[in-house]
Coordinates of C-alpha atoms and ligand atoms in Angstrom, one line a residue:
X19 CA -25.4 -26.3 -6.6
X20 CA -21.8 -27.1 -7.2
X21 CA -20.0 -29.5 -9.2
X22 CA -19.9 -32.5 -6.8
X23 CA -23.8 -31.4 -5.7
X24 CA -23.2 -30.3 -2.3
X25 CA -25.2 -27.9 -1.7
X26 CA -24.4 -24.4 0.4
X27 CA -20.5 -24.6 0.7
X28 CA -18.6 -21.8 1.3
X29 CA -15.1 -20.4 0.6
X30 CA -12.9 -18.1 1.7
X31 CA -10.8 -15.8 -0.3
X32 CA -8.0 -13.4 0.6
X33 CA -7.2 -10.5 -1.6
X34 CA -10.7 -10.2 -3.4
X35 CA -10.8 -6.7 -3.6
X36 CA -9.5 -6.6 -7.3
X37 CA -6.9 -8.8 -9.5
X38 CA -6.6 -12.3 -9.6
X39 CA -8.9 -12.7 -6.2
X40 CA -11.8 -10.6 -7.7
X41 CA -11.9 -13.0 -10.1
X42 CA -11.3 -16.2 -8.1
X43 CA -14.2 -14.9 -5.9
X44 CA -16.7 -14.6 -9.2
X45 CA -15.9 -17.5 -10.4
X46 CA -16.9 -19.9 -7.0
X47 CA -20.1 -17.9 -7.0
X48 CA -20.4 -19.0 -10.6
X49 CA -20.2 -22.4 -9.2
X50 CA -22.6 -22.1 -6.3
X51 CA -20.3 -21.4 -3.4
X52 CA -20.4 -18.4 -1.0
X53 CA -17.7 -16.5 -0.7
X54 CA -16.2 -14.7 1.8
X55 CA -14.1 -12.0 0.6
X56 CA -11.4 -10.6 2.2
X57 CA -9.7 -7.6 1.8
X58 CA -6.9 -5.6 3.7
X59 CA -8.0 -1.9 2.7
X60 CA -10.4 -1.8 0.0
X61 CA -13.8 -3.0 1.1
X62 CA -16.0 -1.3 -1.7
X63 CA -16.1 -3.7 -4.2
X64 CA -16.5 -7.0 -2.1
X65 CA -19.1 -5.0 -0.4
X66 CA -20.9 -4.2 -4.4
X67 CA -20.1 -8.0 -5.2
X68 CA -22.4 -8.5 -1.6
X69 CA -24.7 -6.1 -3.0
X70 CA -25.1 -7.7 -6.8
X71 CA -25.4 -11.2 -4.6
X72 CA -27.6 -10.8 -1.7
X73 CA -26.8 -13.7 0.8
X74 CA -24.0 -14.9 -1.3
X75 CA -21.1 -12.9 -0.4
X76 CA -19.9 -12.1 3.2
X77 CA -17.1 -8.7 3.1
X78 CA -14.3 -9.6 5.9
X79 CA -11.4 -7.6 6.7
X80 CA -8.2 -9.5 6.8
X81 CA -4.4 -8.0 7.1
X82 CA -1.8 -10.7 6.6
X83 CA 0.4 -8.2 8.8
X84 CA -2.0 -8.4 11.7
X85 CA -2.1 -11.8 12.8
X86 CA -5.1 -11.0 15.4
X87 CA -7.2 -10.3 12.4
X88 CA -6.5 -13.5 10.5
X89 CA -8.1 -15.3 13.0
X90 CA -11.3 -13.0 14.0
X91 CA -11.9 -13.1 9.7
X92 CA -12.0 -16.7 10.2
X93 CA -14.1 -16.8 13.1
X94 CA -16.6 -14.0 11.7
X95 CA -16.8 -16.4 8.3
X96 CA -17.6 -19.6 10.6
X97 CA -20.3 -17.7 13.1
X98 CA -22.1 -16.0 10.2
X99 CA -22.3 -19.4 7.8
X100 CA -21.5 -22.0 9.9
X101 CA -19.2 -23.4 8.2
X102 CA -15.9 -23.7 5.9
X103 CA -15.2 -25.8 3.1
X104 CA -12.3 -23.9 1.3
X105 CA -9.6 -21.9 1.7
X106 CA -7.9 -20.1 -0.9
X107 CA -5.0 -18.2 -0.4
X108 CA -4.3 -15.1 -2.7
X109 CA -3.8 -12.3 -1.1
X110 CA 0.1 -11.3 -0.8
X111 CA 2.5 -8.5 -0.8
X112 CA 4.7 -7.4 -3.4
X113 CA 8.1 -5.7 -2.6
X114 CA 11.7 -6.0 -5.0
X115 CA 14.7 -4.9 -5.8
X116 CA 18.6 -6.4 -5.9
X117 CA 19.6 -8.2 -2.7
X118 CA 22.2 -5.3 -2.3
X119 CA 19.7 -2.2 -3.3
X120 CA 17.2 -3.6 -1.1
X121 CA 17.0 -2.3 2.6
X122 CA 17.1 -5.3 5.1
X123 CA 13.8 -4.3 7.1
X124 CA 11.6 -4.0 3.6
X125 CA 12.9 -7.0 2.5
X126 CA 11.7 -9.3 5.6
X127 CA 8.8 -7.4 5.8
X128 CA 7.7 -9.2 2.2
X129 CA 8.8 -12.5 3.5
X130 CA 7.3 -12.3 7.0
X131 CA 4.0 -10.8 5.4
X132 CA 3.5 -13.3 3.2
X133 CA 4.5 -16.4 4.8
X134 CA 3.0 -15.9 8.8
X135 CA 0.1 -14.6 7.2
X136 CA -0.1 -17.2 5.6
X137 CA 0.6 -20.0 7.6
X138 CA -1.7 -18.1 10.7
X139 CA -4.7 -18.0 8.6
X140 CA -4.1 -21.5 7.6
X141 CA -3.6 -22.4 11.4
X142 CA -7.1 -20.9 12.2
X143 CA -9.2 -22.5 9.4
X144 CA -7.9 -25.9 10.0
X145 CA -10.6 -26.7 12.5
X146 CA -13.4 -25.9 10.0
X147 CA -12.2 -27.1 7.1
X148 CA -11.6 -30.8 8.7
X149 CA -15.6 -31.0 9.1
X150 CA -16.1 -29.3 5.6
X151 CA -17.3 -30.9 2.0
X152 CA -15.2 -31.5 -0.2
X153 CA -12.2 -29.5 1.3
X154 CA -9.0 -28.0 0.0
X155 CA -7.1 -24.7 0.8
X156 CA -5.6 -23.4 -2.3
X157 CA -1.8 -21.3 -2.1
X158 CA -1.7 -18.7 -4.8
X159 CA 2.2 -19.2 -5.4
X160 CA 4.5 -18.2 -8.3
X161 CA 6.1 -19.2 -11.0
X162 CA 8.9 -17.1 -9.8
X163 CA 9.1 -18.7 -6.5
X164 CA 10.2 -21.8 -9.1
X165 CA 12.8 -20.4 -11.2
X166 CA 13.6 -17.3 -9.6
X167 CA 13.7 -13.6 -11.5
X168 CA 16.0 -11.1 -10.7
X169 CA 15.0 -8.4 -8.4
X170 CA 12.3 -10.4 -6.6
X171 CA 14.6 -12.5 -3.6
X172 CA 12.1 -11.7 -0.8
X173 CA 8.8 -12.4 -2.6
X174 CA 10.6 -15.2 -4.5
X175 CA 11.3 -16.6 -0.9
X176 CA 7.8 -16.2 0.2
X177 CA 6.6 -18.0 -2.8
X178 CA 9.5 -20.7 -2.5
X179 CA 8.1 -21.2 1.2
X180 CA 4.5 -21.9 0.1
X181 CA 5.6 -24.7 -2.0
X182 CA 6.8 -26.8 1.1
X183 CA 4.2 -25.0 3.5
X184 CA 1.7 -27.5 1.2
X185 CA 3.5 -29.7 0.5
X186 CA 3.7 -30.6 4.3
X187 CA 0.2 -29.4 5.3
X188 CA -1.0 -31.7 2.3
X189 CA 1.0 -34.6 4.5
X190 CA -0.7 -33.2 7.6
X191 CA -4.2 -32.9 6.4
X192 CA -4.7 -36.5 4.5
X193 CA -6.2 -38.0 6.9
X194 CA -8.6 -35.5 7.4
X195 CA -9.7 -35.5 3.4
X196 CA -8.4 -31.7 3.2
X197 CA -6.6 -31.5 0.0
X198 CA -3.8 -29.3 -0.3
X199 CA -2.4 -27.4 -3.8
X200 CA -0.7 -24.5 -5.0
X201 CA -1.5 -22.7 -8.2
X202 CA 1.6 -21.1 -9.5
X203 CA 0.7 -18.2 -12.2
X204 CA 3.1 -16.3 -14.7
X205 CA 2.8 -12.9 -15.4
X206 CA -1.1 -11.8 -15.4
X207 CA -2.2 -8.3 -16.3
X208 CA -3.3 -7.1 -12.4
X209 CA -2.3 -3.7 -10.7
X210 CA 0.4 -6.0 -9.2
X211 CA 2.1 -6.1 -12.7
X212 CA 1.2 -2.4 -14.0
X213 CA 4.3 -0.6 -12.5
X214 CA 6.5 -2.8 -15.1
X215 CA 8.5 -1.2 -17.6
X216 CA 7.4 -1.3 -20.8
X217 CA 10.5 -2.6 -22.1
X218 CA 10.7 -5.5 -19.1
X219 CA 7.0 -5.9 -20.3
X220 CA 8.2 -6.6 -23.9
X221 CA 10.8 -8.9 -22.3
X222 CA 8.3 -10.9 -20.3
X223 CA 6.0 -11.2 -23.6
X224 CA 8.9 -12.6 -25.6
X225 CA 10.2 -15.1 -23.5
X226 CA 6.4 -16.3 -22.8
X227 CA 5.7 -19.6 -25.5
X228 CA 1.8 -17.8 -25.5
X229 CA 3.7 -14.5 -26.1
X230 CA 1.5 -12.5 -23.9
X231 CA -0.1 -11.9 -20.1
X232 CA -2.3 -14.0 -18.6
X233 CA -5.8 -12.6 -17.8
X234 CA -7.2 -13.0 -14.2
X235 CA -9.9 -15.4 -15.6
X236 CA -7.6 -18.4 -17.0
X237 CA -5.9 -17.5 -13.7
X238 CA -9.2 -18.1 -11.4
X239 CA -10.4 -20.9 -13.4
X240 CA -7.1 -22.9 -12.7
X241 CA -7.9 -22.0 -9.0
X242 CA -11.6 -23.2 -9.4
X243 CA -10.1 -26.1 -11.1
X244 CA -7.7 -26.9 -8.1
X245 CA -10.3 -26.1 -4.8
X246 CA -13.4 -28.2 -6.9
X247 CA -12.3 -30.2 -9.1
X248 CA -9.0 -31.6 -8.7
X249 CA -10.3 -34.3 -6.3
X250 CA -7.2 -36.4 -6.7
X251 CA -4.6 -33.9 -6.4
X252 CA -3.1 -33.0 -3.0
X253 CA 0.8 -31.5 -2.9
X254 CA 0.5 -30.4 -6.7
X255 CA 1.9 -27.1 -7.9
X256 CA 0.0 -26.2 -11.1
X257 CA 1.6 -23.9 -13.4
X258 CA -0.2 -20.8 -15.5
X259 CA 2.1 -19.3 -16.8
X260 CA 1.6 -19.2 -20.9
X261 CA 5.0 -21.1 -21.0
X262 CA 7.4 -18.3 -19.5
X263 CA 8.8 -20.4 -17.5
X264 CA 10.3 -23.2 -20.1
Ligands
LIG318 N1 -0.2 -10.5 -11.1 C1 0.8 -11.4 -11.4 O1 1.4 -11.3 -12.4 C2 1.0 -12.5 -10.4 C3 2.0 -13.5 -10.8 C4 2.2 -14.6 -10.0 C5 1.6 -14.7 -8.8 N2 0.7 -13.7 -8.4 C6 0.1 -13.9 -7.1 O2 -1.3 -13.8 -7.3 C7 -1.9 -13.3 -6.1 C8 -2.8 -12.1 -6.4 O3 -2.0 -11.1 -7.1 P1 -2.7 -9.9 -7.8 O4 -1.8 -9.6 -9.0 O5 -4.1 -10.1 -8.0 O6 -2.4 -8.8 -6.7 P2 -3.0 -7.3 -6.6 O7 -3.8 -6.9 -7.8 O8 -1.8 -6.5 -6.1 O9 -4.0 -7.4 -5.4 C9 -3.5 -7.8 -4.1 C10 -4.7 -8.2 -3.2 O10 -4.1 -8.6 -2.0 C11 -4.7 -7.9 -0.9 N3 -3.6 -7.6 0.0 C12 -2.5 -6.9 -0.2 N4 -1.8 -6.9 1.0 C13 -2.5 -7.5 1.9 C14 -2.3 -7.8 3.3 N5 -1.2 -7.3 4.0 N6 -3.3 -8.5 3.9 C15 -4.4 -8.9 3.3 N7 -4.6 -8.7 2.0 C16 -3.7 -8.0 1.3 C17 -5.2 -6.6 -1.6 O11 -6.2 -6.1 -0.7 P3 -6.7 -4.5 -0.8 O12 -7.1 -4.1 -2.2 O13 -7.8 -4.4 0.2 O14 -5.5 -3.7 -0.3 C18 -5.7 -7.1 -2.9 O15 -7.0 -7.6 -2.8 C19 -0.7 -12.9 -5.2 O16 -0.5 -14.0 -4.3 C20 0.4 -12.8 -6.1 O17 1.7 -13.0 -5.5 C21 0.4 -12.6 -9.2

């Protein structure tokens, strides 16, 4: 049962093969929501977490750089529960460099991947998630998207994007009850952050007021927080970022 007692919801997350989305995904089913777990390549351990939680967990292949997929995930979700109550949107691609290293094509790639992903998965759920309980779609943004970090102009973009992609949709879905909210995290120890320097690493830690990385938990329970509890909150960016960002 989940926190507002409906009974049976269910929720869909991108990226849930590992990192932050792993942990988003454990954390609903901690609350009593299915989840359907996407992943792009890595299927094996959504299909264990389907495995450890018969009838609980639905695996679903998703590639936010092949739109046609977006929306037959979505569909497969809706025809095999029925329904769709939340959305949450993690999964993204990572690419940087300087502006002038950075070749032109790799650079939209991020950009494009990121935000017509996101926005066509979006565009797909909307129809469920209008008859759904309780529902909100939840954009895993970035603190850098806010303030910027050198190095990161495409996926800064991307995340910059998502902030007025909700806000808007929030304006656009009122009506309909579907709240809208970004979760915006600092640095979090996931294989997205392993490739950095050690001394960048040091850097990071230093300039963070918690003076460390965030773990994917306190990252998923500020999502939790957001999709099932934030029941007055629609157009809010929540920061989790240990302080880095002051
Ligand atoms: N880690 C951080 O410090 C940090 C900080 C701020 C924001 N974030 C944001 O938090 C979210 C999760 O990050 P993370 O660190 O957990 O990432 P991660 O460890 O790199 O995992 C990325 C996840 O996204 C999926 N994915 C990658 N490309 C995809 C595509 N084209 N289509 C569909 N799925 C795709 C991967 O699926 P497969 O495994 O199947 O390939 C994987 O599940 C992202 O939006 C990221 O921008 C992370």
């Amino acid at each position: 049962m989940t926190s507002n007692g409906e009974e049976g919801r269910v929720a869909l997350v991108t990226g849930a093969s590992r990192g932050i989305g792993a942990a988003i995904a454990r954390h609903l089913l901690g609350r009593g929501i299915r989840v359907a777990g996407a992943y792009r390549s890595w299927r094996d351990p959504v299909a264990e977490l389907a495995t450890q939680r018969p009838g609980q967990v639905l695996p679903v292949h998703l590639d936010l750089a092949a739109p046609d997929t977006l929306a037959a995930g979505v569909e497969e979700v809706h025809q095999h529960w029925g329904r769709l109550d939340t959305l949450v949107l993690n999964a993204a691609v990572w690419d940087g460099g300087r502006l002038t290293r950075m070749d032109p094509d790799a650079w939209w790639r991020v950009v494009e991947t990121n935000l017509r992903g996101t926005a066509a998965l979006v565009r797909a759920a909307i129809p469920h998630l209008v008859t759904g309980q309780n529902p909100s779609i939840v954009v895993v943004g970035s603190v850098v998207g806010e303030i910027g970090f050198a190095g990161d102009t495409a996926y800064a973009s991307a995340k910059a994007a998502a902030v007025g992609f909700a806000r808007s949709l929030a304006k656009e879905l009122a009506s309909k009850q579907v709240r809208v909210n970004v979760l915006a995290p600092g640095f979090v120890d996931t294989d997205m952050t392993a490739a950095v320097p050690a001394g960048s690493r040091q850097a990071i830690v230093d300039a963070t007021l918690l003076g460390r990385f965030g773990s994917v938990d306190e990252i998923a329970r500020a999502a939790v927080f957001l999709a099932e509890d934030a029941t007055f909150c629609t157009g809010t960016v929540l920061t989790a970022d240990g302080g880095w960002s002051l």
